[in-house]
């Protein structure tokens, strides 16, 4: 059976990033099985985090395609596509600001928007090592993960 020894000693590999399944192989018998991985609900998270409309649009656009690059052009369309004036002149600055604010909220949830400089953003689940790395959690570069500093959630 799948006792606690299997779970404790299992080698885990994720397939499809955040798309819903991971393959687990027992280190004792070598059998593998698939477990469901919870999906990230961007709309519910946006409500829980009290994100602005544009922060929500950014999170939803990137979280729809986990582990895939979402280009600056696609993000501009997702955030300002319905704006008759086409959004702000300094879109890249606004985008960095939105990503910084979203990442401040995502840090405690185990996710991040990762900057791919000059291209766009990806939505990623943090692994256990990244969650325990203080240096990563305190970076202040735009688009990188950062622990929330607010004392009231």
mmCIF file of C-alpha atoms in Angstrom:
data_model
loop_
_atom_site.group_PDB
_atom_site.id
_atom_site.type_symbol
_atom_site.label_atom_id
_atom_site.label_comp_id
_atom_site.label_asym_id
_atom_site.label_seq_id
_atom_site.Cartn_x
_atom_site.Cartn_y
_atom_site.Cartn_z
ATOM 1 C CA UNK A 1 0.000 0.000 0.000
ATOM 2 C CA UNK A 2 0.870 3.668 0.075
ATOM 3 C CA UNK A 3 1.902 3.991 3.691
ATOM 4 C CA UNK A 4 3.683 6.870 5.344
ATOM 5 C CA UNK A 5 7.069 5.405 4.314
ATOM 6 C CA UNK A 6 6.120 5.829 0.658
ATOM 7 C CA UNK A 7 5.060 9.417 1.149
ATOM 8 C CA UNK A 8 8.104 10.282 3.235
ATOM 9 C CA UNK A 9 10.596 8.640 0.871
ATOM 10 C CA UNK A 10 8.895 9.371 -2.434
ATOM 11 C CA UNK A 11 10.594 11.181 -5.270
ATOM 12 C CA UNK A 12 8.251 13.829 -6.604
ATOM 13 C CA UNK A 13 8.267 15.338 -10.076
ATOM 14 C CA UNK A 14 5.650 17.776 -11.299
ATOM 15 C CA UNK A 15 4.241 17.561 -14.814
ATOM 16 C CA UNK A 16 2.911 20.692 -16.398
ATOM 17 C CA UNK A 17 3.941 22.979 -13.553
ATOM 18 C CA UNK A 18 0.768 24.256 -11.930
ATOM 19 C CA UNK A 19 -1.603 22.449 -14.236
ATOM 20 C CA UNK A 20 -3.018 19.973 -11.785
ATOM 21 C CA UNK A 21 -1.001 16.740 -11.463
ATOM 22 C CA UNK A 22 2.266 15.409 -10.146
ATOM 23 C CA UNK A 23 3.837 12.016 -10.590
ATOM 24 C CA UNK A 24 5.176 10.383 -7.406
ATOM 25 C CA UNK A 25 7.564 7.415 -7.459
ATOM 26 C CA UNK A 26 8.070 5.244 -4.385
ATOM 27 C CA UNK A 27 11.743 4.890 -3.451
ATOM 28 C CA UNK A 28 11.069 1.419 -1.992
ATOM 29 C CA UNK A 29 9.138 -0.402 -4.725
ATOM 30 C CA UNK A 30 9.572 1.941 -7.706
ATOM 31 C CA UNK A 31 5.842 2.191 -8.425
ATOM 32 C CA UNK A 32 4.554 5.523 -9.571
ATOM 33 C CA UNK A 33 1.179 7.172 -9.201
ATOM 34 C CA UNK A 34 -0.350 10.548 -9.984
ATOM 35 C CA UNK A 35 -1.607 12.972 -7.349
ATOM 36 C CA UNK A 36 -3.709 16.036 -7.955
ATOM 37 C CA UNK A 37 -2.065 19.407 -7.346
ATOM 38 C CA UNK A 38 -4.475 22.199 -6.406
ATOM 39 C CA UNK A 39 -4.935 24.808 -9.116
ATOM 40 C CA UNK A 40 -4.364 28.468 -8.370
ATOM 41 C CA UNK A 41 -7.592 30.494 -8.551
ATOM 42 C CA UNK A 42 -6.408 33.967 -9.601
ATOM 43 C CA UNK A 43 -9.821 35.661 -9.305
ATOM 44 C CA UNK A 44 -10.367 34.362 -5.757
ATOM 45 C CA UNK A 45 -6.813 35.350 -4.797
ATOM 46 C CA UNK A 46 -7.340 38.856 -6.201
ATOM 47 C CA UNK A 47 -10.422 39.281 -4.009
ATOM 48 C CA UNK A 48 -8.667 37.845 -0.949
ATOM 49 C CA UNK A 49 -5.626 40.094 -1.492
ATOM 50 C CA UNK A 50 -7.806 43.140 -2.314
ATOM 51 C CA UNK A 51 -5.911 43.805 -5.523
ATOM 52 C CA UNK A 52 -6.738 46.769 -7.731
ATOM 53 C CA UNK A 53 -8.412 46.217 -11.112
ATOM 54 C CA UNK A 54 -5.099 46.431 -12.993
ATOM 55 C CA UNK A 55 -3.236 44.226 -10.495
ATOM 56 C CA UNK A 56 -6.044 41.674 -10.855
ATOM 57 C CA UNK A 57 -5.834 41.792 -14.641
ATOM 58 C CA UNK A 58 -2.071 41.202 -14.464
ATOM 59 C CA UNK A 59 -2.425 38.267 -12.079
ATOM 60 C CA UNK A 60 -5.233 36.644 -14.071
ATOM 61 C CA UNK A 61 -3.396 37.053 -17.395
ATOM 62 C CA UNK A 62 -0.188 35.480 -16.100
ATOM 63 C CA UNK A 63 -1.787 32.790 -13.894
ATOM 64 C CA UNK A 64 -3.852 31.519 -16.853
ATOM 65 C CA UNK A 65 -0.606 30.286 -18.408
ATOM 66 C CA UNK A 66 1.452 28.847 -15.526
ATOM 67 C CA UNK A 67 5.142 28.387 -16.226
ATOM 68 C CA UNK A 68 4.743 30.051 -19.654
ATOM 69 C CA UNK A 69 6.042 33.436 -20.717
ATOM 70 C CA UNK A 70 3.366 36.109 -21.072
ATOM 71 C CA UNK A 71 4.799 38.927 -23.191
ATOM 72 C CA UNK A 72 4.682 42.630 -22.378
ATOM 73 C CA UNK A 73 2.401 43.126 -25.401
ATOM 74 C CA UNK A 74 -0.050 40.472 -24.165
ATOM 75 C CA UNK A 75 -0.017 42.030 -20.691
ATOM 76 C CA UNK A 76 -0.605 45.495 -22.122
ATOM 77 C CA UNK A 77 -3.640 44.132 -23.978
ATOM 78 C CA UNK A 78 -4.923 42.297 -20.875
ATOM 79 C CA UNK A 79 -4.577 45.352 -18.627
ATOM 80 C CA UNK A 80 -5.373 48.248 -20.965
ATOM 81 C CA UNK A 81 -7.122 46.602 -23.925
ATOM 82 C CA UNK A 82 -10.408 48.307 -23.085
ATOM 83 C CA UNK A 83 -8.836 51.730 -22.481
ATOM 84 C CA UNK A 84 -9.710 54.051 -25.406
ATOM 85 C CA UNK A 85 -6.474 55.984 -24.793
ATOM 86 C CA UNK A 86 -4.366 52.801 -24.758
ATOM 87 C CA UNK A 87 -3.088 53.069 -21.190
ATOM 88 C CA UNK A 88 -0.255 55.122 -19.718
ATOM 89 C CA UNK A 89 2.798 56.289 -21.660
ATOM 90 C CA UNK A 90 5.126 54.583 -19.191
ATOM 91 C CA UNK A 91 3.503 51.161 -19.277
ATOM 92 C CA UNK A 92 6.664 49.287 -18.253
ATOM 93 C CA UNK A 93 6.930 51.319 -15.023
ATOM 94 C CA UNK A 94 3.267 50.685 -14.233
ATOM 95 C CA UNK A 95 3.688 46.980 -14.942
ATOM 96 C CA UNK A 96 6.700 46.727 -12.614
ATOM 97 C CA UNK A 97 4.689 48.498 -9.902
ATOM 98 C CA UNK A 98 1.722 46.131 -10.347
ATOM 99 C CA UNK A 99 4.008 43.064 -10.306
ATOM 100 C CA UNK A 100 5.766 44.258 -7.161
ATOM 101 C CA UNK A 101 2.444 44.696 -5.358
ATOM 102 C CA UNK A 102 1.090 41.344 -6.562
ATOM 103 C CA UNK A 103 4.302 39.559 -5.519
ATOM 104 C CA UNK A 104 4.100 41.076 -2.052
ATOM 105 C CA UNK A 105 0.771 39.255 -1.670
ATOM 106 C CA UNK A 106 1.777 36.029 -3.433
ATOM 107 C CA UNK A 107 4.894 35.484 -1.284
ATOM 108 C CA UNK A 108 2.937 33.993 1.587
ATOM 109 C CA UNK A 109 0.961 31.770 -0.796
ATOM 110 C CA UNK A 110 3.991 30.068 -2.358
ATOM 111 C CA UNK A 111 3.756 31.683 -5.813
ATOM 112 C CA UNK A 112 5.420 34.516 -7.688
ATOM 113 C CA UNK A 113 5.378 36.519 -10.870
ATOM 114 C CA UNK A 114 8.868 36.104 -12.263
ATOM 115 C CA UNK A 115 10.339 38.792 -14.454
ATOM 116 C CA UNK A 116 11.850 37.667 -17.726
ATOM 117 C CA UNK A 117 13.680 40.911 -18.447
ATOM 118 C CA UNK A 118 12.890 42.428 -21.802
ATOM 119 C CA UNK A 119 10.181 39.846 -22.543
ATOM 120 C CA UNK A 120 7.435 39.592 -19.911
ATOM 121 C CA UNK A 121 6.443 37.561 -16.857
ATOM 122 C CA UNK A 122 5.808 33.966 -15.850
ATOM 123 C CA UNK A 123 3.668 32.630 -13.000
ATOM 124 C CA UNK A 124 5.471 30.051 -10.875
ATOM 125 C CA UNK A 125 5.018 27.953 -7.788
ATOM 126 C CA UNK A 126 7.915 28.338 -5.366
ATOM 127 C CA UNK A 127 9.646 25.142 -4.337
ATOM 128 C CA UNK A 128 10.507 24.342 -0.709
ATOM 129 C CA UNK A 129 14.071 25.680 -1.033
ATOM 130 C CA UNK A 130 12.877 29.024 -2.398
ATOM 131 C CA UNK A 131 10.326 29.371 0.391
ATOM 132 C CA UNK A 132 13.096 28.936 2.960
ATOM 133 C CA UNK A 133 15.605 31.293 1.287
ATOM 134 C CA UNK A 134 15.595 34.654 3.090
ATOM 135 C CA UNK A 135 17.706 36.333 0.394
ATOM 136 C CA UNK A 136 15.116 35.553 -2.266
ATOM 137 C CA UNK A 137 12.236 36.692 -0.091
ATOM 138 C CA UNK A 138 13.766 40.087 0.572
ATOM 139 C CA UNK A 139 14.774 41.091 -2.959
ATOM 140 C CA UNK A 140 13.400 44.464 -3.878
ATOM 141 C CA UNK A 141 13.916 44.343 -7.639
ATOM 142 C CA UNK A 142 10.742 45.004 -9.620
ATOM 143 C CA UNK A 143 8.838 41.845 -10.410
ATOM 144 C CA UNK A 144 10.728 39.730 -7.908
ATOM 145 C CA UNK A 145 9.248 38.152 -4.818
ATOM 146 C CA UNK A 146 9.126 40.037 -1.567
ATOM 147 C CA UNK A 147 7.575 39.302 1.813
ATOM 148 C CA UNK A 148 4.564 41.436 2.657
ATOM 149 C CA UNK A 149 5.500 44.241 5.022
ATOM 150 C CA UNK A 150 1.987 45.153 6.151
ATOM 151 C CA UNK A 151 1.160 44.072 9.669
ATOM 152 C CA UNK A 152 -2.575 43.811 8.884
ATOM 153 C CA UNK A 153 -3.473 41.226 6.207
#
